[in-house]
Short mmCIF file of C-alpha atoms in Angstrom, two decimals:
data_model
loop_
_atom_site.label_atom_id
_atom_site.label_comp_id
_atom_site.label_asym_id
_atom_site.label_seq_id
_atom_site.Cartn_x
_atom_site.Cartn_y
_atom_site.Cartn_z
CA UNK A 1 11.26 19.31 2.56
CA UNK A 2 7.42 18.60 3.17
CA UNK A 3 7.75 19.36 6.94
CA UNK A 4 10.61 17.84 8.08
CA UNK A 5 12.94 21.07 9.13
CA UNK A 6 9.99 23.67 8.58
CA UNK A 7 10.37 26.03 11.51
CA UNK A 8 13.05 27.15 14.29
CA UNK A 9 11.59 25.49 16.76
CA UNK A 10 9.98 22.24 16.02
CA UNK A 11 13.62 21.24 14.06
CA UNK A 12 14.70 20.88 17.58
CA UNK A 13 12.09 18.99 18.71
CA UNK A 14 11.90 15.75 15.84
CA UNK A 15 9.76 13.62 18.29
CA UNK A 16 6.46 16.12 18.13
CA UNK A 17 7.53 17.30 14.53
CA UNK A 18 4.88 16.12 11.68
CA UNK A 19 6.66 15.40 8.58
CA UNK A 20 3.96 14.75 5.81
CA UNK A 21 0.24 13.62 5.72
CA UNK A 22 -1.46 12.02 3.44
CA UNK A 23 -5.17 11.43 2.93
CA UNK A 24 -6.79 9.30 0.02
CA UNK A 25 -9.84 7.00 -0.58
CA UNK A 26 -8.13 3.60 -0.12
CA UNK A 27 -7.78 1.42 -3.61
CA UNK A 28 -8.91 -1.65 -2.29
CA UNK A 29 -10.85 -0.47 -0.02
CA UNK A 30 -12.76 2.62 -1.51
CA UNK A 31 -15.87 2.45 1.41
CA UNK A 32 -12.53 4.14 3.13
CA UNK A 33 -10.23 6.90 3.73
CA UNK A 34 -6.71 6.24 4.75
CA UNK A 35 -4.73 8.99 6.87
CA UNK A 36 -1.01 8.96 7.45
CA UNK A 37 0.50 11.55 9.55
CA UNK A 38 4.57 11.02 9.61
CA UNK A 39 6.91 12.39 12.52
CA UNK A 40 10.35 12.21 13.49
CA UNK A 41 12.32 13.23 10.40
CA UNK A 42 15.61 12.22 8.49
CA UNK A 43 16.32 9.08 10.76
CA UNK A 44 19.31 7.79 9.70
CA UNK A 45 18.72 3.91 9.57
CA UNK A 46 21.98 2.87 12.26
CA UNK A 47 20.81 5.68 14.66
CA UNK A 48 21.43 3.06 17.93
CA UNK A 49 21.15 2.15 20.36
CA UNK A 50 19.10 4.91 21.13
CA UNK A 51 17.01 4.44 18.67
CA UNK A 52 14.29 6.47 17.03
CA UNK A 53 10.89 6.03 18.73
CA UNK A 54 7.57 8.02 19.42
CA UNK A 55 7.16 10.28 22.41
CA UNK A 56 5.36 9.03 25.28
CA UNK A 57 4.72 12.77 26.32
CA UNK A 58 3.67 13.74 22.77
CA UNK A 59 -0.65 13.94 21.84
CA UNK A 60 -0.17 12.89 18.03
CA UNK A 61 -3.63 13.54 16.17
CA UNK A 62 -5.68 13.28 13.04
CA UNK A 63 -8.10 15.57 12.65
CA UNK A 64 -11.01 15.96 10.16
CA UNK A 65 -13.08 18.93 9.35
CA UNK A 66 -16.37 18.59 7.72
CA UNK A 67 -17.92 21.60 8.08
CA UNK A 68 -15.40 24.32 6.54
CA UNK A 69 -14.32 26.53 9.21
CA UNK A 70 -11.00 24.95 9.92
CA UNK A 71 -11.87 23.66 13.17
CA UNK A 72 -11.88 19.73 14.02
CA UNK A 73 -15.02 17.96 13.88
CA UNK A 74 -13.50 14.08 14.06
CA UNK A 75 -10.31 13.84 15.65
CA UNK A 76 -7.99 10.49 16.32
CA UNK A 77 -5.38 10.94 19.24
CA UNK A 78 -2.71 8.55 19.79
CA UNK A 79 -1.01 7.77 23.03
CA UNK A 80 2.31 6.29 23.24
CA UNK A 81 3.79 4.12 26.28
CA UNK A 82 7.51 3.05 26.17
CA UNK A 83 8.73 -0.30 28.53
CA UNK A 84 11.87 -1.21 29.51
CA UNK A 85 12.64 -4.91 29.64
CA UNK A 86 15.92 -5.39 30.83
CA UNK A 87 17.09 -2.34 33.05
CA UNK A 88 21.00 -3.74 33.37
CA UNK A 89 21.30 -3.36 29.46
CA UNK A 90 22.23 -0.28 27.08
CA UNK A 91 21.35 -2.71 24.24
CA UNK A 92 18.06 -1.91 22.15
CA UNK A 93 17.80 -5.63 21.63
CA UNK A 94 19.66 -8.51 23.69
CA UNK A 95 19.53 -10.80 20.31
CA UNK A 96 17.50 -11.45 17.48
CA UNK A 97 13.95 -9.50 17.26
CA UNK A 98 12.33 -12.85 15.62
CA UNK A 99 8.44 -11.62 16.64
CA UNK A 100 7.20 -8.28 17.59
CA UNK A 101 6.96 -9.38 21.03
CA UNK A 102 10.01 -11.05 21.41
CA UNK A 103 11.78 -10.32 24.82
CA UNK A 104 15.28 -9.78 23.03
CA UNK A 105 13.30 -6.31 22.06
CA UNK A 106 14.73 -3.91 25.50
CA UNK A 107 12.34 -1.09 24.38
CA UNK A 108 8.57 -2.24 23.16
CA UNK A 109 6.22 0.94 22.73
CA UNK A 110 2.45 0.27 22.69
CA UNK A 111 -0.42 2.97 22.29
CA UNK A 112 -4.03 3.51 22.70
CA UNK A 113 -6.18 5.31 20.11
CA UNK A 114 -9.22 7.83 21.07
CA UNK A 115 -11.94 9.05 18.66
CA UNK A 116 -13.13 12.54 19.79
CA UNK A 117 -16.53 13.53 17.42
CA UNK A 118 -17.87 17.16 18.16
CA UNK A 119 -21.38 17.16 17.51
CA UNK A 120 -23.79 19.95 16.04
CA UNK A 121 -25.61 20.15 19.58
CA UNK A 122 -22.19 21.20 20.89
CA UNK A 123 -21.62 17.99 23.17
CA UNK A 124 -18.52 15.32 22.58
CA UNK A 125 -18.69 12.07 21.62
CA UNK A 126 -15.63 10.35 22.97
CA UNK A 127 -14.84 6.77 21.73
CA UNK A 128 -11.86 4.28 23.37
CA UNK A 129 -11.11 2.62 20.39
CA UNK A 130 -8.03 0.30 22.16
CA UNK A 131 -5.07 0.04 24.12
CA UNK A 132 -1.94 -1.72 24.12
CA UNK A 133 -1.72 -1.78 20.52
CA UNK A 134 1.77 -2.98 19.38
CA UNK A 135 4.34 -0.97 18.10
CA UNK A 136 7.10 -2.89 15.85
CA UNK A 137 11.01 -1.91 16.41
CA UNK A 138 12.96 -0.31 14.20
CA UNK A 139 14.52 -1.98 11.31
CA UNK A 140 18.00 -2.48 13.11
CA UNK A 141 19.34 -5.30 10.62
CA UNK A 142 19.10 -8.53 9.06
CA UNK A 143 20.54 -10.11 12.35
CA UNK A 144 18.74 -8.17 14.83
CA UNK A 145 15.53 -7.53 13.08
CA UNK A 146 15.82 -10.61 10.15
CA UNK A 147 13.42 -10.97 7.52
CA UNK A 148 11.52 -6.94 8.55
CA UNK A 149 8.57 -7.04 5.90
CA UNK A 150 7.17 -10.17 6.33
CA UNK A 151 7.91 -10.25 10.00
CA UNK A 152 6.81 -7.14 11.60
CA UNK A 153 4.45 -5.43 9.05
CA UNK A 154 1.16 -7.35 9.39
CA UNK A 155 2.05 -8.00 12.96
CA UNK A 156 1.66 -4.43 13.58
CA UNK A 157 -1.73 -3.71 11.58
CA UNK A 158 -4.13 -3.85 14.25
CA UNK A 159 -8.30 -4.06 13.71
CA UNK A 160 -10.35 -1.44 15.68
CA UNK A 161 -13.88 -1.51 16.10
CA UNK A 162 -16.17 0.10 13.49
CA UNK A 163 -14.08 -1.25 10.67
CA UNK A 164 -11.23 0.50 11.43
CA UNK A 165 -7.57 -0.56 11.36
CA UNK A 166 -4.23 1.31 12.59
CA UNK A 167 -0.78 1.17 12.33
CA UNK A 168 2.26 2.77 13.84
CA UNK A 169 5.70 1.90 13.50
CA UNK A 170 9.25 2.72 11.81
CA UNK A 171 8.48 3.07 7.68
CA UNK A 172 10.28 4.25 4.69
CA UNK A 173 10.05 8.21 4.08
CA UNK A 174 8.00 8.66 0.57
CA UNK A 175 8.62 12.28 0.06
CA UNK A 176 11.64 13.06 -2.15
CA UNK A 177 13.44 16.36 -2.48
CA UNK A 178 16.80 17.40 -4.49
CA UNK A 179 17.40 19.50 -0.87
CA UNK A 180 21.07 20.00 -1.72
CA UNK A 181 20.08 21.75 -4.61
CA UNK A 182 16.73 23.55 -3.86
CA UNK A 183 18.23 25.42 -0.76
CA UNK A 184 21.47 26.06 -2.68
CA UNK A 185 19.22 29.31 -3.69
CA UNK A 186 16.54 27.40 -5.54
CA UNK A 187 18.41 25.84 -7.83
CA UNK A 188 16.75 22.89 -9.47
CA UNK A 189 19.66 20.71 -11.13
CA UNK A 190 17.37 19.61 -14.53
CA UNK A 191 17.69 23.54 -15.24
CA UNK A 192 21.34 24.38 -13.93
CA UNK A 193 22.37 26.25 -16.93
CA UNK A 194 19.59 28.94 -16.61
CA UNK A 195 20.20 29.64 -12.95
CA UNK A 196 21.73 33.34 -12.08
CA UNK A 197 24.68 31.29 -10.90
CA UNK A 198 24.65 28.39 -13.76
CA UNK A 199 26.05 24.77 -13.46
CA UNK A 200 25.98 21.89 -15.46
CA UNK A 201 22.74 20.45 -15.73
CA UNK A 202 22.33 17.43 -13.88
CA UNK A 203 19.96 14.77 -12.12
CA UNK A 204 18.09 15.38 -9.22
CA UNK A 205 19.74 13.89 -6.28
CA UNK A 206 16.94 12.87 -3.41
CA UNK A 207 17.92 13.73 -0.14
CA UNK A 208 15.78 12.15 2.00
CA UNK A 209 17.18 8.63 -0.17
CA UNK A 210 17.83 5.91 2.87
CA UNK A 211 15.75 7.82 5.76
CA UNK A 212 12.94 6.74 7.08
CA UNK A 213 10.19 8.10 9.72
CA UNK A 214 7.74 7.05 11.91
CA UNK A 215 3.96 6.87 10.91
CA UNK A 216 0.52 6.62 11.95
CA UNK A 217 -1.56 5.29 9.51
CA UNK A 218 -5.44 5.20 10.19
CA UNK A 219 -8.25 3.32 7.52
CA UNK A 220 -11.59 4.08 8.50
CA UNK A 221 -14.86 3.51 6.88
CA UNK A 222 -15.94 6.98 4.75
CA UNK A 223 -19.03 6.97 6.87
CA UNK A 224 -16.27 7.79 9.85
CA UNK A 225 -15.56 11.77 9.15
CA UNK A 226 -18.34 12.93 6.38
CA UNK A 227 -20.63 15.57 8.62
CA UNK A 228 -23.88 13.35 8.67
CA UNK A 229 -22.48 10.15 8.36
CA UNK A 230 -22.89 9.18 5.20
CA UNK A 231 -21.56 7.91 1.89
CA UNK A 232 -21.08 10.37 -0.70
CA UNK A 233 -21.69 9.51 -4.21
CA UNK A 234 -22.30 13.31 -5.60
CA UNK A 235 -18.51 14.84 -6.76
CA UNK A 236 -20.21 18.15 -6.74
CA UNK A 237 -22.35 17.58 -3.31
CA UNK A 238 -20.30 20.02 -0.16
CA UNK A 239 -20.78 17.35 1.83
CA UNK A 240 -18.63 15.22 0.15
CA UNK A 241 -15.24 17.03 0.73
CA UNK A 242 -13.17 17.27 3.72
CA UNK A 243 -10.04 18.76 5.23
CA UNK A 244 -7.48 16.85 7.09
CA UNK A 245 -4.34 17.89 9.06
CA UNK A 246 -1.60 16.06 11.81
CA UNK A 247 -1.05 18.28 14.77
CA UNK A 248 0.97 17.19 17.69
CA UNK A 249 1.04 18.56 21.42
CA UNK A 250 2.69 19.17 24.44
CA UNK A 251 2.28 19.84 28.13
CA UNK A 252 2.87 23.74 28.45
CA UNK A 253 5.72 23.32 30.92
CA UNK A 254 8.60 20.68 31.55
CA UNK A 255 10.91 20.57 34.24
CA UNK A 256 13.80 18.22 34.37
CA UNK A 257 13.73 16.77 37.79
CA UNK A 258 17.21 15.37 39.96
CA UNK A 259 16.55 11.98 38.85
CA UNK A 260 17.75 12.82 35.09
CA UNK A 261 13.99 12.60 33.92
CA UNK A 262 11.86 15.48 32.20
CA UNK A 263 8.56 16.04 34.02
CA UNK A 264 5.72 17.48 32.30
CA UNK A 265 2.92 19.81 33.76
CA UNK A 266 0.12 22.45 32.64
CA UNK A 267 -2.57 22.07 29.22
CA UNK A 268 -1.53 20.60 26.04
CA UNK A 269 -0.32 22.94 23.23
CA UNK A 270 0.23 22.27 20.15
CA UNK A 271 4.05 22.89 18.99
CA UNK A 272 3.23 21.52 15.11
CA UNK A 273 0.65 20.77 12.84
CA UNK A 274 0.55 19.63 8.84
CA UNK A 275 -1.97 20.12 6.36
CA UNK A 276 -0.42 21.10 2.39
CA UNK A 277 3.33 19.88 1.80
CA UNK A 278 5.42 22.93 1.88
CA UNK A 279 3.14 25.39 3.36
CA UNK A 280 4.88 26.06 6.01
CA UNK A 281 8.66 25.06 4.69
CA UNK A 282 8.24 27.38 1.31
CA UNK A 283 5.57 30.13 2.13
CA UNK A 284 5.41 31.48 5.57
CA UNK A 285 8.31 33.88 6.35
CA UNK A 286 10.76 32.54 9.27
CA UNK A 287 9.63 35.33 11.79
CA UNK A 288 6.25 33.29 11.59
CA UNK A 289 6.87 30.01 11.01
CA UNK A 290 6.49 29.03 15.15
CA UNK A 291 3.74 30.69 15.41
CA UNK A 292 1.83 28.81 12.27
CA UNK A 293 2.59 25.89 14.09
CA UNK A 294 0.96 26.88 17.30
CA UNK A 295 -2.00 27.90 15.47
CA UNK A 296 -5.69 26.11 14.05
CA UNK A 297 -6.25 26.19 10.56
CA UNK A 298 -9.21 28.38 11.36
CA UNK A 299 -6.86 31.49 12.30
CA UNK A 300 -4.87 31.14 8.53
CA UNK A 301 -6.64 34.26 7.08
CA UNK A 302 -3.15 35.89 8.88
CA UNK A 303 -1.11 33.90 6.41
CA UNK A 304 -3.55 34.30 3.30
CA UNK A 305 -1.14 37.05 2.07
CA UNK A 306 1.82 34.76 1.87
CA UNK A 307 0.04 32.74 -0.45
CA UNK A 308 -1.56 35.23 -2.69
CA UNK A 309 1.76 37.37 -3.10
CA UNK A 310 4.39 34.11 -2.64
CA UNK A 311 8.02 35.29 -2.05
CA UNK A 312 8.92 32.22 -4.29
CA UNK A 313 7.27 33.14 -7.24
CA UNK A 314 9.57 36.60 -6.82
CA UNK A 315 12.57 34.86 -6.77
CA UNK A 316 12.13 32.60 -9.47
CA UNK A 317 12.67 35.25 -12.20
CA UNK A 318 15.15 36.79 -10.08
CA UNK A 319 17.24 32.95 -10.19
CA UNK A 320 16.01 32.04 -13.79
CA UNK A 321 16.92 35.43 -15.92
CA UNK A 322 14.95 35.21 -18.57
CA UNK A 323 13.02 32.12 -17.75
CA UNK A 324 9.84 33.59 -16.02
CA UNK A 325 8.92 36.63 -17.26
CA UNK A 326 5.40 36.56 -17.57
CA UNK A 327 5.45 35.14 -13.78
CA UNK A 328 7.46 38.65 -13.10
CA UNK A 329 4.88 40.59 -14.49
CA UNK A 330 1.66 39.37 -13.08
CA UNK A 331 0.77 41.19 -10.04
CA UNK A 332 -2.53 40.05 -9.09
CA UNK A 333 -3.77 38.00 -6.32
CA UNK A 334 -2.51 34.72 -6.83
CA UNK A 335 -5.98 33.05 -6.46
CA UNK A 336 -5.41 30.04 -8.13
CA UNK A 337 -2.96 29.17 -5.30
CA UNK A 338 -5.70 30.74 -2.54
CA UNK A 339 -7.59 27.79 -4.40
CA UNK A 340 -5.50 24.98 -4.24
CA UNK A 341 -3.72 25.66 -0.58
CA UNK A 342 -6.47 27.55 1.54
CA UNK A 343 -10.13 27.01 0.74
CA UNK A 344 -10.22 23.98 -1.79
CA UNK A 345 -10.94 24.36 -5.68
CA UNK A 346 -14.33 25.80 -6.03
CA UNK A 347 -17.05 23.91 -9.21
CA UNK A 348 -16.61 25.11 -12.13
CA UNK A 349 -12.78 25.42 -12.40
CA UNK A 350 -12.22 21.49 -13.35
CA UNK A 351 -15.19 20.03 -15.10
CA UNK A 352 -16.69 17.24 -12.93
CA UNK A 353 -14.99 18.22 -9.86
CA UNK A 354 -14.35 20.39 -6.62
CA UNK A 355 -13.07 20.26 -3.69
CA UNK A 356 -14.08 23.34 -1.91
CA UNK A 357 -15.04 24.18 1.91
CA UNK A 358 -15.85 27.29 2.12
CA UNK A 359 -14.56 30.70 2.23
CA UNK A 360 -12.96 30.24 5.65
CA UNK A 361 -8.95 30.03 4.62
CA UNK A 362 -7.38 27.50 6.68
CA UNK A 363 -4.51 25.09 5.27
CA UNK A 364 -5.89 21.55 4.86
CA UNK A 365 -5.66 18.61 2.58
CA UNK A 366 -9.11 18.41 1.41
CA UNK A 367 -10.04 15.26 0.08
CA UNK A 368 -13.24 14.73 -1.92
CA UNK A 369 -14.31 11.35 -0.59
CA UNK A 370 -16.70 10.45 -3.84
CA UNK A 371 -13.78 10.40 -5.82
CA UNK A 372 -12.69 7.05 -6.99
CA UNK A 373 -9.16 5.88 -6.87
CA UNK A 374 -7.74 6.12 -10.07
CA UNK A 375 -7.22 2.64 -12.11
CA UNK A 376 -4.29 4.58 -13.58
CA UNK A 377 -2.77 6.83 -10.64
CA UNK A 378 -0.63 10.38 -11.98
CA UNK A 379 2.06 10.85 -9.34
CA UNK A 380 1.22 14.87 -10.97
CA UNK A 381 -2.18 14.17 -9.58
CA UNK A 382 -4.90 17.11 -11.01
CA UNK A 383 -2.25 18.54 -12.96
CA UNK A 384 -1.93 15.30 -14.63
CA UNK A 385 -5.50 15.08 -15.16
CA UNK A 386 -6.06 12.04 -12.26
CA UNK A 387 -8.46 13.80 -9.97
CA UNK A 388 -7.73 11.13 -7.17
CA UNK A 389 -4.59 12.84 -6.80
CA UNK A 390 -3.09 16.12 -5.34
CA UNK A 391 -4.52 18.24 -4.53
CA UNK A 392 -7.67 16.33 -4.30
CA UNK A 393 -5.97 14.68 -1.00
CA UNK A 394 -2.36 13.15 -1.52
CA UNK A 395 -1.19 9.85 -1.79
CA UNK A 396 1.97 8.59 -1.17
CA UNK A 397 3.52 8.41 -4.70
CA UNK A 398 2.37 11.99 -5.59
CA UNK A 399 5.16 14.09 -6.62
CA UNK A 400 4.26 17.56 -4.42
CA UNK A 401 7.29 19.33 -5.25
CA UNK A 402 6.68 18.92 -9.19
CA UNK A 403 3.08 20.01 -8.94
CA UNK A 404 3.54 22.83 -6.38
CA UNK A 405 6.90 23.95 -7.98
CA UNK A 406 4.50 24.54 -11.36
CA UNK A 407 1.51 26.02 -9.38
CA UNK A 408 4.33 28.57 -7.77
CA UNK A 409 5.61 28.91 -11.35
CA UNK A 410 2.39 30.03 -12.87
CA UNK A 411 1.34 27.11 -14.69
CA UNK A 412 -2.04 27.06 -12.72
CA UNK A 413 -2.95 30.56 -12.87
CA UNK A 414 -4.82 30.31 -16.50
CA UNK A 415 -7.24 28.00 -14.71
CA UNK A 416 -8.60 31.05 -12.58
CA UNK A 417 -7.46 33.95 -15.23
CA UNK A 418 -8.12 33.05 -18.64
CA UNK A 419 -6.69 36.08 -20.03
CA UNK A 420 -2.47 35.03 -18.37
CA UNK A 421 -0.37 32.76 -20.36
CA UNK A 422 1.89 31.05 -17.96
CA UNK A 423 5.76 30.95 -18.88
CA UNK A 424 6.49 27.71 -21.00
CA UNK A 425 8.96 26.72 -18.40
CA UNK A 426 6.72 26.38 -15.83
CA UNK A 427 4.12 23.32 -16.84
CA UNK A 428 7.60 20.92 -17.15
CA UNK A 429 9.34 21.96 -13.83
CA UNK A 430 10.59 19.57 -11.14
CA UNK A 431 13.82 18.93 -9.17
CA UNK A 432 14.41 15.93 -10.93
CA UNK A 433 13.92 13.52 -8.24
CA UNK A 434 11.79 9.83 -7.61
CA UNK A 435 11.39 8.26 -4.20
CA UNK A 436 14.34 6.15 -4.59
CA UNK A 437 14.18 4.97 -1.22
CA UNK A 438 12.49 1.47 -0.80
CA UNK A 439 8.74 0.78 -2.37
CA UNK A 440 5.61 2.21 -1.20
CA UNK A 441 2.93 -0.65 -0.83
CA UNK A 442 0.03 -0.89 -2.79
CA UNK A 443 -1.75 -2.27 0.28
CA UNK A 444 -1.95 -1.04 3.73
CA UNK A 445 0.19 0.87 5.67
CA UNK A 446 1.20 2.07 2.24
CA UNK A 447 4.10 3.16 2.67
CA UNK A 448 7.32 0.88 2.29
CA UNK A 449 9.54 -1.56 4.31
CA UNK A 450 12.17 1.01 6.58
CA UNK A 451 15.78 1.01 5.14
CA UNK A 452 17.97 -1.26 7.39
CA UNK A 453 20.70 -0.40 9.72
CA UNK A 454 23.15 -2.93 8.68
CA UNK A 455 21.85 -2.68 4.79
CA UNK A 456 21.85 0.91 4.30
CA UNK A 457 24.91 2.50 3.20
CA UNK A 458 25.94 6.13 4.40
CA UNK A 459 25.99 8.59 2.02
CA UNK A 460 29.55 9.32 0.46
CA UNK A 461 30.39 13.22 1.74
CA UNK A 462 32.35 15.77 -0.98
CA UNK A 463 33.33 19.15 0.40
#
């Protein structure tokens, strides 16, 4: 998965655990960027009546780095508060949700949102951009939470000074996955036959289908996080590109007083963070995969070797006999993926375009913000020859595991070393899947209407 059961540690804690971000210049709005950071993974839709929410003792942030050494310059924290209504009730809702501040809803959650700017004189700008911004429930079902979309989406899309807007709430998880298949050792169901251990070939069967998560999305003006303010028009200009990741954090101590109640106490650490989809699911080893979340981007140069010698791209001849054997016999540095994952793709790779920070290696998205959004979007992104897509950024309809299962594969490697001729399995391979669970939005949030309780039907289970 992106994020969503990456490491030991955070799969235990879902509330504080970042499942995907996204950052792209926003179609109709393209004087913008718009951030998503998603937590709380693979919520089943009828998860009452305790039902999924954020964490009023979690920091979720966005932060933005527009100088290149992996350390915030712009950050957006978000501050959670949960109410109970009715304190005689176990019910999530004592009838109909018909508003999102209908008193039949036991549970509202409101937050605030800060904007935290580090300046080049070394001083802080902070900003109180609001509180007591609405959260919208869950999509329980068509009697408790009737007609969701039109109801609760717009209600919840709040305007902040500056020309911002926010929104946080329950949505539909974009990021699809064959995970039954692809931690069945790697097996990728399109190419069954030429596994070690060969099957039928099949479809791709998305197993994040009917889940949803909960998301933070953020539009601000471009002006918001470039390093001098302003609006880049120059593709090849530094100035234009910047990284973005989701971190989350916790008091350093909780104790779990007599009253049934966890109290929390000491600084804020950070227990997860998100910049590329997969980086830390696919490339860091288990051993380190708590301590990459604990950790800045600026301290990655640790985890560079993971990247330029990935186990994956091992195994992959080892799983596909045959398949890969010009992947098994390169040796080098994998530099193309040092490009892509750790320091941005430098000018001169892809005419017209870069995307690079800087030698510091630190896992961000980095977005070029004088990119246009495409008139005719690639879900392959760059590799599909739409430069407004992955990994310039990532939108919510790119398909990551396609286009980093072929950068793993080899198929990017030419673009750095001229004289390698990647496998001809690896520019066509992909798990087979599409996000089949509801619509993303061409508008914002983006990202679709959350699969019902009542609606959604539980997956059929074969032993």
């Amino acid at each position: 998965m992106s994020s969503h059961r990456e490491a030991p540690e955070i799969s235990k804690d879902p509330v504080a655990d970042s499942t995907d971000v996204y950052a792209f210049v926003s179609p109709h709005r393209p004087d913008s960027v718009t951030m998503i950071a998603n937590y709380i993974p693979l919520q089943a839709p009828d998860g009452g009546p305790n039902f999924y929410e954020f964490g009023d003792d979690v920091s979720y942030r966005i932060n933005i780095d527009n100088d290149g050494d992996g350390v915030a310059n712009v950050m957006y924290e978000f501050r959670f508060l949960t109410k109970v209504r009715n304190p005689d009730t176990f019910l999530y809702n004592t009838g109909p949700i018909t508003s999102i501040s209908s008193k039949n809803w036991n549970r509202p959650q409101y937050y605030s949102v800060t904007r935290f700017e580090q300046r080049p004189d070394g001083t802080q700008q902070v900003l109180n951009l609001g509180a007591g911004f609405k959260v919208p429930p869950v999509n329980v079902g068509v009697r408790s939470t009737p007609n969701y979309r039109d109801t609760f989406t717009a209600a919840a899309i709040h305007t902040l000074a500056g020309g911002r807007k926010v929104f946080a709430g329950q949505r539909s998880d974009a990021f699809h996955v064959d995970l039954g298949s692809v931690f069945d050792l790697g097996a990728l169901r399109p190419f069954n036959p030429a596994h070690l251990i060969p099957l039928p070939m099949a479809d791709g069967v998305n197993g994040l289908q009917g889940y949803n998560v909960h998301s933070i999305a953020l539009q601000v003006p471009i002006t918001d996080l470039t390093r001098d303010h302003s609006m880049p028009t120059n593709i090849m200009a530094a100035k234009s590109v910047v990284g973005v990741w989701t971190s989350a954090y916790r008091r350093a101590s909780r104790v779990f007083n007599g009253d049934g109640m966890w109290e929390s106490f000491g600084k804020s650490v950070q227990v997860s963070r998100l910049g590329n989809p997969l980086f830390n699911e696919v490339l860091i080893p288990m051993s380190m995969k708590d301590g990459w979340n604990a950790d800045p981007p600026s301290q990655d140069l640790q985890y560079a070797q993971f990247v330029d010698h990935p186990e994956l791209a091992g195994l992959l001849p080892v799983l596909y006999p045959g398949v890969f054997p010009h992947l098994a016999a390169y040796t080098k540095s994998r530099a193309d993926l040092d490009a892509i994952l750790l320091t941005g793709i430098p000018s001169g790779i892809i005419p017209g375009f870069q995307n690079f920070t800087g030698t510091t290696k630190a896992d961000m998205l980095r977005l070029n913000v004088a990119v246009k959004p495409s008139a005719s979007p690639n879900n392959l992104g760059i590799l599909g020859n739409d430069l407004a897509g992955f990994p310039n950024g990532r939108r919510p309809n790119d398909d990551v595991v396609a286009i980093e299962l072929r950068a793993i594969a080899g198929a990017t490697i030419r673009l750095v070393d001229p004289s390698y001729t990647p496998d001809a399995a690896a520019g066509g391979l992909t798990d087979g899947t599409t996000n089949t669970n509801t619509p993303t939005s061409e508008y914002f949030p983006y990202l679709g209407t959350p699969a019902g309780g009542y609606q959604t039907m539980p997956a059929v289970p074969h032993t």
